[in-house]
PDB file of N, CA and C in Angstrom:
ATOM      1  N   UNK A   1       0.841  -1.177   0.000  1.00  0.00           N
ATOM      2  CA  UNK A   1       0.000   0.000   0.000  1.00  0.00           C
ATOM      3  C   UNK A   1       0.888   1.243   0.000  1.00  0.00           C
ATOM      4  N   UNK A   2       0.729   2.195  -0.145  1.00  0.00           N
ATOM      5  CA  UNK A   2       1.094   3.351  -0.789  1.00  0.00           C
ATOM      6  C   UNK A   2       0.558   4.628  -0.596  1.00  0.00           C
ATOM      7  N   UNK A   3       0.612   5.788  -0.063  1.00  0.00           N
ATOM      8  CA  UNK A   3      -0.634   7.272   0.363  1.00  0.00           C
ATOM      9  C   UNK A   3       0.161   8.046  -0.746  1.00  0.00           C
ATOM     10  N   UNK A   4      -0.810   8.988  -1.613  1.00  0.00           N
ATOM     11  CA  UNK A   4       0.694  10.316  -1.766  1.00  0.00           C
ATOM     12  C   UNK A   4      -0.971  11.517  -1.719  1.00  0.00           C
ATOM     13  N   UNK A   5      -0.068  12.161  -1.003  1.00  0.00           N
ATOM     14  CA  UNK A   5      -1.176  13.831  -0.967  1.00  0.00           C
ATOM     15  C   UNK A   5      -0.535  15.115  -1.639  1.00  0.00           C
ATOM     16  N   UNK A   6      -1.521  15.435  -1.902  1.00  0.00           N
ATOM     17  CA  UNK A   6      -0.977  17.034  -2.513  1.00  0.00           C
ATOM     18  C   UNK A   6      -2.021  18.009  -1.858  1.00  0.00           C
ATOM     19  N   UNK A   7      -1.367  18.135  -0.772  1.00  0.00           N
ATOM     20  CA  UNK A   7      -2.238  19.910   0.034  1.00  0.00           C
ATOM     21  C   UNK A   7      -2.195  21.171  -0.537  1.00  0.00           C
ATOM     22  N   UNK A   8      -1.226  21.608  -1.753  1.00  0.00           N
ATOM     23  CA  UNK A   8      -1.209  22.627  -2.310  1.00  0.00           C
ATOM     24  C   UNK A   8       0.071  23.600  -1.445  1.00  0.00           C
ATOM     25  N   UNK A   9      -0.008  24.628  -1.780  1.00  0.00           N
ATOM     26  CA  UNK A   9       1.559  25.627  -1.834  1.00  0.00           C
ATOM     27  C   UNK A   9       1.723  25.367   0.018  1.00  0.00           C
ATOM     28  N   UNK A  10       2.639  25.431   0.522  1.00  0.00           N
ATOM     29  CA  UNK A  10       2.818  25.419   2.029  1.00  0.00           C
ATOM     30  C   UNK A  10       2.539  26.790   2.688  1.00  0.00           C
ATOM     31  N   UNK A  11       2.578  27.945   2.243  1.00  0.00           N
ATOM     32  CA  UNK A  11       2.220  29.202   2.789  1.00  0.00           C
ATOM     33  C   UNK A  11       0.125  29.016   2.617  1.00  0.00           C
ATOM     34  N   UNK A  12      -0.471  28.456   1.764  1.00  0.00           N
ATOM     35  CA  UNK A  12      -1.692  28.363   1.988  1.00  0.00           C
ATOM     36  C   UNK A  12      -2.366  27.100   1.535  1.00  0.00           C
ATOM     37  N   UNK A  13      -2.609  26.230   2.080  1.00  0.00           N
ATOM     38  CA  UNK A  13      -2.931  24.676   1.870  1.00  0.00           C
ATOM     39  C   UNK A  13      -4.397  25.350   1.156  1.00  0.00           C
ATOM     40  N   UNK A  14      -4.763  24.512   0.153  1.00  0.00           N
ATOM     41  CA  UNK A  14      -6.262  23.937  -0.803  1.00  0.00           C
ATOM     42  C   UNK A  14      -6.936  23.846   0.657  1.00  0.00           C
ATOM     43  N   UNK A  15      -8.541  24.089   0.373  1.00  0.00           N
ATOM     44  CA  UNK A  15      -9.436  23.725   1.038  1.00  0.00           C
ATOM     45  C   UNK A  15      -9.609  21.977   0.728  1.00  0.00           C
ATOM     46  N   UNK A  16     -10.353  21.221   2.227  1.00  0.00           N
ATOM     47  CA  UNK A  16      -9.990  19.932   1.463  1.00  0.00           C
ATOM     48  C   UNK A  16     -10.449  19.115   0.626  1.00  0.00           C
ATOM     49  N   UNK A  17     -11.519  19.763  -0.091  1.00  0.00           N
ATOM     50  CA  UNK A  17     -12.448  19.255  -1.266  1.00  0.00           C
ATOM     51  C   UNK A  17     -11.484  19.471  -2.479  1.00  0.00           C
ATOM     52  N   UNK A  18     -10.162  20.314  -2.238  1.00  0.00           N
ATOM     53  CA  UNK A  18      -9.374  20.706  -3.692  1.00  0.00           C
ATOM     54  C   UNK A  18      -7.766  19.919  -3.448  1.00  0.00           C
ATOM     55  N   UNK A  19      -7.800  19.263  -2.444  1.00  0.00           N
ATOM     56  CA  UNK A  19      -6.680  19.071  -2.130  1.00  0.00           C
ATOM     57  C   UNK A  19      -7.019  17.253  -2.786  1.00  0.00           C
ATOM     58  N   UNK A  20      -5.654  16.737  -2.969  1.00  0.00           N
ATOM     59  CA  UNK A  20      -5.446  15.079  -3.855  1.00  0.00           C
ATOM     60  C   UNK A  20      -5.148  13.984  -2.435  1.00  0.00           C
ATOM     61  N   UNK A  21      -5.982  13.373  -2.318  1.00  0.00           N
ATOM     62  CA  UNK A  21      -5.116  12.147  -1.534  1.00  0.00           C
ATOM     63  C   UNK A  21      -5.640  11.356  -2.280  1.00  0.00           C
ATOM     64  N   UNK A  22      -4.556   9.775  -2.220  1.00  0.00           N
ATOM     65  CA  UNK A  22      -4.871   8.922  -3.387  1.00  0.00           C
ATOM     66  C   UNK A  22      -3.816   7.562  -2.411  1.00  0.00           C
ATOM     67  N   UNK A  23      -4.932   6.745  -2.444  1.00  0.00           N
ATOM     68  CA  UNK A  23      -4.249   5.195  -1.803  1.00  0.00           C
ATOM     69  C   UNK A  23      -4.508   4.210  -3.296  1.00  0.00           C
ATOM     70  N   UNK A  24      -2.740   3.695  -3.190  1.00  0.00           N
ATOM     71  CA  UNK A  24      -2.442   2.556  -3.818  1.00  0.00           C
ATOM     72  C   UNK A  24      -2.272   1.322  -3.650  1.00  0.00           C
ATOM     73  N   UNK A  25      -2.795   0.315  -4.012  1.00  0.00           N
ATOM     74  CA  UNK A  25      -2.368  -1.166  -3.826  1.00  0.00           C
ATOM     75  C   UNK A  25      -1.252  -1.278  -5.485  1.00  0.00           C
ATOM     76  N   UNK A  26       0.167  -1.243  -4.478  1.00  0.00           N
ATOM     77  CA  UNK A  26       1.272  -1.443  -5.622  1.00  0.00           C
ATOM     78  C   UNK A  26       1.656  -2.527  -5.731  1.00  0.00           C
ATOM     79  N   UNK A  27       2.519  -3.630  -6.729  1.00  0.00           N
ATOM     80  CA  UNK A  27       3.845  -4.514  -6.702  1.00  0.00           C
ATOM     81  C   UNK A  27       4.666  -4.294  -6.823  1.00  0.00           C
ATOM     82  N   UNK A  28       5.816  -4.767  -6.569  1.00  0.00           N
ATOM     83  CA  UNK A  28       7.596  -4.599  -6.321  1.00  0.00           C
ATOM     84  C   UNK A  28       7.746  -5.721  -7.032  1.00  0.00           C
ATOM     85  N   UNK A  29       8.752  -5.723  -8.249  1.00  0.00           N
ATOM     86  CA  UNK A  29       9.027  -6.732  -9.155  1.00  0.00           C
ATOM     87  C   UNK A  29       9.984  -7.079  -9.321  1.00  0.00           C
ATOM     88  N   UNK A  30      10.882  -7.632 -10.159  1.00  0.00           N
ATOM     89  CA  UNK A  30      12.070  -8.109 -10.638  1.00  0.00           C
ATOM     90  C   UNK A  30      12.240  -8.380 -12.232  1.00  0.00           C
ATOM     91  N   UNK A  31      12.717  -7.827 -13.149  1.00  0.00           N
ATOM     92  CA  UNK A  31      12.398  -8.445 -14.448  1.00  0.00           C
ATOM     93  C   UNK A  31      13.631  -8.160 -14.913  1.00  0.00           C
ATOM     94  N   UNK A  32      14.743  -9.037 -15.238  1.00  0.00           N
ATOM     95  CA  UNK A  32      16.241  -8.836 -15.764  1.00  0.00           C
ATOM     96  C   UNK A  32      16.756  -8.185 -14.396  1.00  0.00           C
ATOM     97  N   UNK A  33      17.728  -6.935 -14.919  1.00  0.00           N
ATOM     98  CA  UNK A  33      18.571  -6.507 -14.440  1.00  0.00           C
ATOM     99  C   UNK A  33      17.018  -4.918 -13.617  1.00  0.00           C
ATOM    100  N   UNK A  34      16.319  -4.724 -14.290  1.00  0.00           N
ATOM    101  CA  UNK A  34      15.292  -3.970 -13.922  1.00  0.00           C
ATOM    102  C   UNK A  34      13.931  -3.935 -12.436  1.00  0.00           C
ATOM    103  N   UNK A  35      14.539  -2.662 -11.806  1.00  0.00           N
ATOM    104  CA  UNK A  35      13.111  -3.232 -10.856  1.00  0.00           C
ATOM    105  C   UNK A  35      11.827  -2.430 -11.389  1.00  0.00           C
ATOM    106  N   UNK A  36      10.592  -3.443 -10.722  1.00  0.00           N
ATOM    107  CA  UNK A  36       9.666  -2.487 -11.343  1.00  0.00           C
ATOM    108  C   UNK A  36       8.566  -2.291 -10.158  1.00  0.00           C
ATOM    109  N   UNK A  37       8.417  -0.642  -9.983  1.00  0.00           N
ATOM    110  CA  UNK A  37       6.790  -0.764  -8.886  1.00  0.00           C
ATOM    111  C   UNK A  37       5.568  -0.358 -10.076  1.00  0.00           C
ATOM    112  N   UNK A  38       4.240  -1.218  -9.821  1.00  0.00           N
ATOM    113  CA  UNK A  38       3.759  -0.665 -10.288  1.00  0.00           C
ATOM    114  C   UNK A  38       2.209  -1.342  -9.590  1.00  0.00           C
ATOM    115  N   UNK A  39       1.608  -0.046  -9.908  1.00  0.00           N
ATOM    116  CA  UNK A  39       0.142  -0.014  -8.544  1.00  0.00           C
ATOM    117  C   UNK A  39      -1.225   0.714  -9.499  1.00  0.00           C
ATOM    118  N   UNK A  40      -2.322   0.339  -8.532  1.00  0.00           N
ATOM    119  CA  UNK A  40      -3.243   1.261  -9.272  1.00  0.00           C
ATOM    120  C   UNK A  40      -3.911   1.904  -8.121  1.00  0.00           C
ATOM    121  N   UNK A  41      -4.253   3.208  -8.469  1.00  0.00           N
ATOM    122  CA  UNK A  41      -4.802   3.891  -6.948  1.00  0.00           C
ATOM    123  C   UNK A  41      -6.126   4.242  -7.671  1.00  0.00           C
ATOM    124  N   UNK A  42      -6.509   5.047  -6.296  1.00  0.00           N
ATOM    125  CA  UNK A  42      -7.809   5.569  -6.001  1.00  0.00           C
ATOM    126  C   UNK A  42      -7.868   6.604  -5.409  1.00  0.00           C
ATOM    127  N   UNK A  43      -8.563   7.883  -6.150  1.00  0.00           N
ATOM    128  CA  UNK A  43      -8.465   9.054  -5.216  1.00  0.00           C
ATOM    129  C   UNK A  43      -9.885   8.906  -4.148  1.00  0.00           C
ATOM    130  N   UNK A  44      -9.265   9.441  -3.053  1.00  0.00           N
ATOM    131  CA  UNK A  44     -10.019   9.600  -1.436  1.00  0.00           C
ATOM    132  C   UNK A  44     -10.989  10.791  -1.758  1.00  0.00           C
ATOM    133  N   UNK A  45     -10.675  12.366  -2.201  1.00  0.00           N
ATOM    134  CA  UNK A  45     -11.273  13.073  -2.457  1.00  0.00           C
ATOM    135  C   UNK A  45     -11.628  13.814  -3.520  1.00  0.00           C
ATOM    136  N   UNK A  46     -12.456  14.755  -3.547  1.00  0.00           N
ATOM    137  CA  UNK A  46     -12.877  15.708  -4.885  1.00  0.00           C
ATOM    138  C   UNK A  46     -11.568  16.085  -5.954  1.00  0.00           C
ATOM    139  N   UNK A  47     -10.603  16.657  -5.157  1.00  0.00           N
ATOM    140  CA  UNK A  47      -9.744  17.246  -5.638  1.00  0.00           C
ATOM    141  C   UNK A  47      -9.192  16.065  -6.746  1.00  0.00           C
ATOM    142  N   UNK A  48      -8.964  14.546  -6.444  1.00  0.00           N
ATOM    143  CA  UNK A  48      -8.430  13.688  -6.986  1.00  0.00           C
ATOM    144  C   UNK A  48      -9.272  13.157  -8.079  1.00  0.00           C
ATOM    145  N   UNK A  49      -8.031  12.705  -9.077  1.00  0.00           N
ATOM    146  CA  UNK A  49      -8.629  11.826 -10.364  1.00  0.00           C
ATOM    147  C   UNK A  49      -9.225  10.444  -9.267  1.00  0.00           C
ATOM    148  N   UNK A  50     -10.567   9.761  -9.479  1.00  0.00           N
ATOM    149  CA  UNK A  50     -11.030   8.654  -9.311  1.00  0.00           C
ATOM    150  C   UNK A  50     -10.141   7.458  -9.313  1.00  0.00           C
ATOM    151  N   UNK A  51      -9.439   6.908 -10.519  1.00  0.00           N
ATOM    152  CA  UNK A  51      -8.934   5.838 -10.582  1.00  0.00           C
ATOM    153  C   UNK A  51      -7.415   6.532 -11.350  1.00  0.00           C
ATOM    154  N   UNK A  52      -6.610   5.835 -11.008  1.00  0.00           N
ATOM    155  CA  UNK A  52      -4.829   6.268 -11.626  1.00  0.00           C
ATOM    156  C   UNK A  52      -4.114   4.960 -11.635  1.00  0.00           C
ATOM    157  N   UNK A  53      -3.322   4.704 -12.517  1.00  0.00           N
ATOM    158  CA  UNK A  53      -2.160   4.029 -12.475  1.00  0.00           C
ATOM    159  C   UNK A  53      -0.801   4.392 -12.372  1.00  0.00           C
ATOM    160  N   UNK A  54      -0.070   3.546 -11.807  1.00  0.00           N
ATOM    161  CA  UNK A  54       1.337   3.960 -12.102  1.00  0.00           C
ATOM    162  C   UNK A  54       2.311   3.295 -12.253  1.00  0.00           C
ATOM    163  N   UNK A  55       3.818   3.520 -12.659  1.00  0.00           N
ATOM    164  CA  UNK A  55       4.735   2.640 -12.925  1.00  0.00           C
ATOM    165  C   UNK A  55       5.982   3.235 -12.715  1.00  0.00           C
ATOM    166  N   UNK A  56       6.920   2.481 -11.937  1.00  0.00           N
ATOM    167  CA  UNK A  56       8.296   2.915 -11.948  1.00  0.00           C
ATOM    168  C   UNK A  56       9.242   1.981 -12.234  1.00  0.00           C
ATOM    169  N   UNK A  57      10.375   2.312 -13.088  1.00  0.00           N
ATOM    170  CA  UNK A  57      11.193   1.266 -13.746  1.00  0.00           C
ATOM    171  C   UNK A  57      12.567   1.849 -12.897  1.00  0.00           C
ATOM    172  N   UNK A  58      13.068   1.177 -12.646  1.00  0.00           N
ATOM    173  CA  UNK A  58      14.648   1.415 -12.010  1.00  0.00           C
ATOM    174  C   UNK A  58      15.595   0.770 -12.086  1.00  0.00           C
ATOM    175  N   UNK A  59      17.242   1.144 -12.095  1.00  0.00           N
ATOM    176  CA  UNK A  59      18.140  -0.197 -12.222  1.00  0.00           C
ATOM    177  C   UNK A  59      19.472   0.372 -11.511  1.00  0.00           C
ATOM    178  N   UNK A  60      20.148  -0.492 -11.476  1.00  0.00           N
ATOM    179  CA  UNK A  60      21.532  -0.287 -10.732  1.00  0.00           C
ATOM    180  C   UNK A  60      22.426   0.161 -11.840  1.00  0.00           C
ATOM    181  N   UNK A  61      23.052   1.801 -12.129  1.00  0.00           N
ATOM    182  CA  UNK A  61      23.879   2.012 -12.643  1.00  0.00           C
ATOM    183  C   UNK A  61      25.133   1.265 -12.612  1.00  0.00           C
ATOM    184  N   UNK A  62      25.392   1.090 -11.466  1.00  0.00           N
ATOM    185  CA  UNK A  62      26.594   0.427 -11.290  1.00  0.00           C
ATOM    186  C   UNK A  62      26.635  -0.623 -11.009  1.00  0.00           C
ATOM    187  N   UNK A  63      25.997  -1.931 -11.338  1.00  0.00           N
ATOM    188  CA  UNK A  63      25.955  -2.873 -10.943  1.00  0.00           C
ATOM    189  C   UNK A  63      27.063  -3.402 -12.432  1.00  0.00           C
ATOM    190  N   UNK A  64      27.559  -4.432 -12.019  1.00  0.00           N
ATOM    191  CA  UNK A  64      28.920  -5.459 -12.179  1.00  0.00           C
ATOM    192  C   UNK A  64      30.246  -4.628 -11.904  1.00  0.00           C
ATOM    193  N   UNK A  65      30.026  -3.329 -11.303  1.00  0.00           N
ATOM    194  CA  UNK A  65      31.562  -2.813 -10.765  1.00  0.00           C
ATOM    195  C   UNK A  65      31.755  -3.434  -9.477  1.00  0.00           C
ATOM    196  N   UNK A  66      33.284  -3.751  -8.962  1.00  0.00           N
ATOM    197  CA  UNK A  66      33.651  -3.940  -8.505  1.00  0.00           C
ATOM    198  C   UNK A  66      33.677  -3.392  -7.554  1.00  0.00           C
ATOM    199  N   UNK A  67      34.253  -2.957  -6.216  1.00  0.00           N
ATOM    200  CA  UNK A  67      34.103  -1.687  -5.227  1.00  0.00           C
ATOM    201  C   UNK A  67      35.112  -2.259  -5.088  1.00  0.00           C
ATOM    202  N   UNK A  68      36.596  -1.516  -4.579  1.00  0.00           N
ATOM    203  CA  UNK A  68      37.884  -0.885  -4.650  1.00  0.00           C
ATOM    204  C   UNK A  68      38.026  -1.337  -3.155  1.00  0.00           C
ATOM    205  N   UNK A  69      38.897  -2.809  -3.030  1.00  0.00           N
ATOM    206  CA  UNK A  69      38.677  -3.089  -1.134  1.00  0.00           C
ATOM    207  C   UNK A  69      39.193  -2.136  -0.533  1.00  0.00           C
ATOM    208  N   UNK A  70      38.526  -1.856   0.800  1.00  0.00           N
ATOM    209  CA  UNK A  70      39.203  -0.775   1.804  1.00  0.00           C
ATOM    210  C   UNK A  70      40.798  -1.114   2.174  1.00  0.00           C
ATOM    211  N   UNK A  71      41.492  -0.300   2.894  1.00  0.00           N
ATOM    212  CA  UNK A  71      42.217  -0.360   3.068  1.00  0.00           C
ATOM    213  C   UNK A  71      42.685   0.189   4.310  1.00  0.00           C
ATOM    214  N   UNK A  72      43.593  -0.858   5.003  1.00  0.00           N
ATOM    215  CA  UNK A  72      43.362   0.448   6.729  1.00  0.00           C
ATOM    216  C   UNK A  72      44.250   1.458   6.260  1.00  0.00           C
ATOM    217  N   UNK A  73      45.076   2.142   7.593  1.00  0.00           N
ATOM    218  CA  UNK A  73      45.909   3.425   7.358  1.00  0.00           C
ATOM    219  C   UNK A  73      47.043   3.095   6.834  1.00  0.00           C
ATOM    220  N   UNK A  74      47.455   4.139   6.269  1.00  0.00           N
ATOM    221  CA  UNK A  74      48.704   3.659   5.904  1.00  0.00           C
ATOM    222  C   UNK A  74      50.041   4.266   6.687  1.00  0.00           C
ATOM    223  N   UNK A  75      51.481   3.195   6.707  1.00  0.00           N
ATOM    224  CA  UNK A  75      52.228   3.920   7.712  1.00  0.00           C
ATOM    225  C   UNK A  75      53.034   5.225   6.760  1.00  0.00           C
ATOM    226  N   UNK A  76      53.284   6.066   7.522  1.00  0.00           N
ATOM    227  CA  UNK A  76      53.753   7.168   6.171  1.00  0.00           C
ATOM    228  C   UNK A  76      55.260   6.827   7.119  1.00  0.00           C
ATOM    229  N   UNK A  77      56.392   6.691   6.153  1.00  0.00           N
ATOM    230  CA  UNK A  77      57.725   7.135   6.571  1.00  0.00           C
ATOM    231  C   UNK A  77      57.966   8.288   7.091  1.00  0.00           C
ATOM    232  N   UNK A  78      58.506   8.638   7.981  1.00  0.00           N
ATOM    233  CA  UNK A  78      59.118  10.113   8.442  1.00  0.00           C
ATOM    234  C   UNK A  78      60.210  10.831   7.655  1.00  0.00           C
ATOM    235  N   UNK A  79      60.309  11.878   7.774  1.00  0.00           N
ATOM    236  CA  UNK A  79      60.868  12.714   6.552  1.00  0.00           C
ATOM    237  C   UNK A  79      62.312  12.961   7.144  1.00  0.00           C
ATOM    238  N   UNK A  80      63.211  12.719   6.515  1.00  0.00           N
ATOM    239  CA  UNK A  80      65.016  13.277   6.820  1.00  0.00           C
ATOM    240  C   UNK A  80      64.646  14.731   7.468  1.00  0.00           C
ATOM    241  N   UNK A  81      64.891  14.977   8.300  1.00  0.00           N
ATOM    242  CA  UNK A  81      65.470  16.461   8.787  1.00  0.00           C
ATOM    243  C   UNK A  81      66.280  16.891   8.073  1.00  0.00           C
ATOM    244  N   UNK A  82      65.690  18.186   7.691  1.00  0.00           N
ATOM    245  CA  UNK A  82      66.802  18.777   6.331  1.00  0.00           C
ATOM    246  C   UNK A  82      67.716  19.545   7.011  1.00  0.00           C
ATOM    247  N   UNK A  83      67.648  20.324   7.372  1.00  0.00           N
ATOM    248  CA  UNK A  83      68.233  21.241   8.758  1.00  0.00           C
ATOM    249  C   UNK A  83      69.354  20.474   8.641  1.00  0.00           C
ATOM    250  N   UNK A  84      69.448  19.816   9.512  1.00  0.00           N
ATOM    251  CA  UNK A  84      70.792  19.357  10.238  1.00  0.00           C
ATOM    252  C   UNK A  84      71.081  18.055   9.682  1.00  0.00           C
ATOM    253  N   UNK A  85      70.169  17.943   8.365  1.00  0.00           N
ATOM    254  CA  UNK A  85      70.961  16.454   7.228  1.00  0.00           C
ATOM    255  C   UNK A  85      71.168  15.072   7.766  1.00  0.00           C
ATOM    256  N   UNK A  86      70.439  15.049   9.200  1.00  0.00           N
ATOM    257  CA  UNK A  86      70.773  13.810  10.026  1.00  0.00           C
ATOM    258  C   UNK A  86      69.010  13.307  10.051  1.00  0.00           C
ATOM    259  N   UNK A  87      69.171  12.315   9.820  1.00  0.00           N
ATOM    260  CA  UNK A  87      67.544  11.097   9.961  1.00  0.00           C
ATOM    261  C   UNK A  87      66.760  12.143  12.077  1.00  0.00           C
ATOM    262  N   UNK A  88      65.581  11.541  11.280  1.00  0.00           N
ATOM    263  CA  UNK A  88      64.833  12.370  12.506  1.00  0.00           C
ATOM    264  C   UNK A  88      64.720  11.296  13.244  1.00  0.00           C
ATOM    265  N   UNK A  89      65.332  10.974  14.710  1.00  0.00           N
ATOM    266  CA  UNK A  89      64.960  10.171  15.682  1.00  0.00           C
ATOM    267  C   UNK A  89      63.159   9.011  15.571  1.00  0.00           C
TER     268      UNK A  89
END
């Protein structure tokens, strides 16, 4: 299930005969590499279309990359003392 409302601008909300609420009975899919939601609603009030459908297609840009293993810290060598040309303790 699914709600989406539209009250109108936030400085002055629709009266609520003009305002959209709309409940969906959706599915969550799988098809290839693609996900898919897709539902059919019903508007609650005046303001709303009666019956709606909808559909969303989505996918993993990055799917078959690899992710780059972490790595802890690394030790950094200490730097020659230039000064006095002798290794830094």
């Amino acid at each position: 299930m699914e709600y989406y409302t539209d009250l109108g601008p936030l400085q002055n909300f629709l009266p609520f005969n003009e305002q959209q609420h709309n409940i969906y009975a959706v599915v969550d899919f799988k098809v290839g590499r693609f996900d898919v939601n897709a539902g059919i609603g019903y508007g609650l009030t005046p303001g709303s279309d009666r019956l709606m459908g909808k559909i969303i297609i989505g996918t993993d840009l990055t799917e078959g990359e690899t992710s780059k293993p972490t790595q802890g810290p690394k030790s950094f060598r200490k730097a020659d003392n230039l000064v006095s040309g002798l290794p830094r303790p």
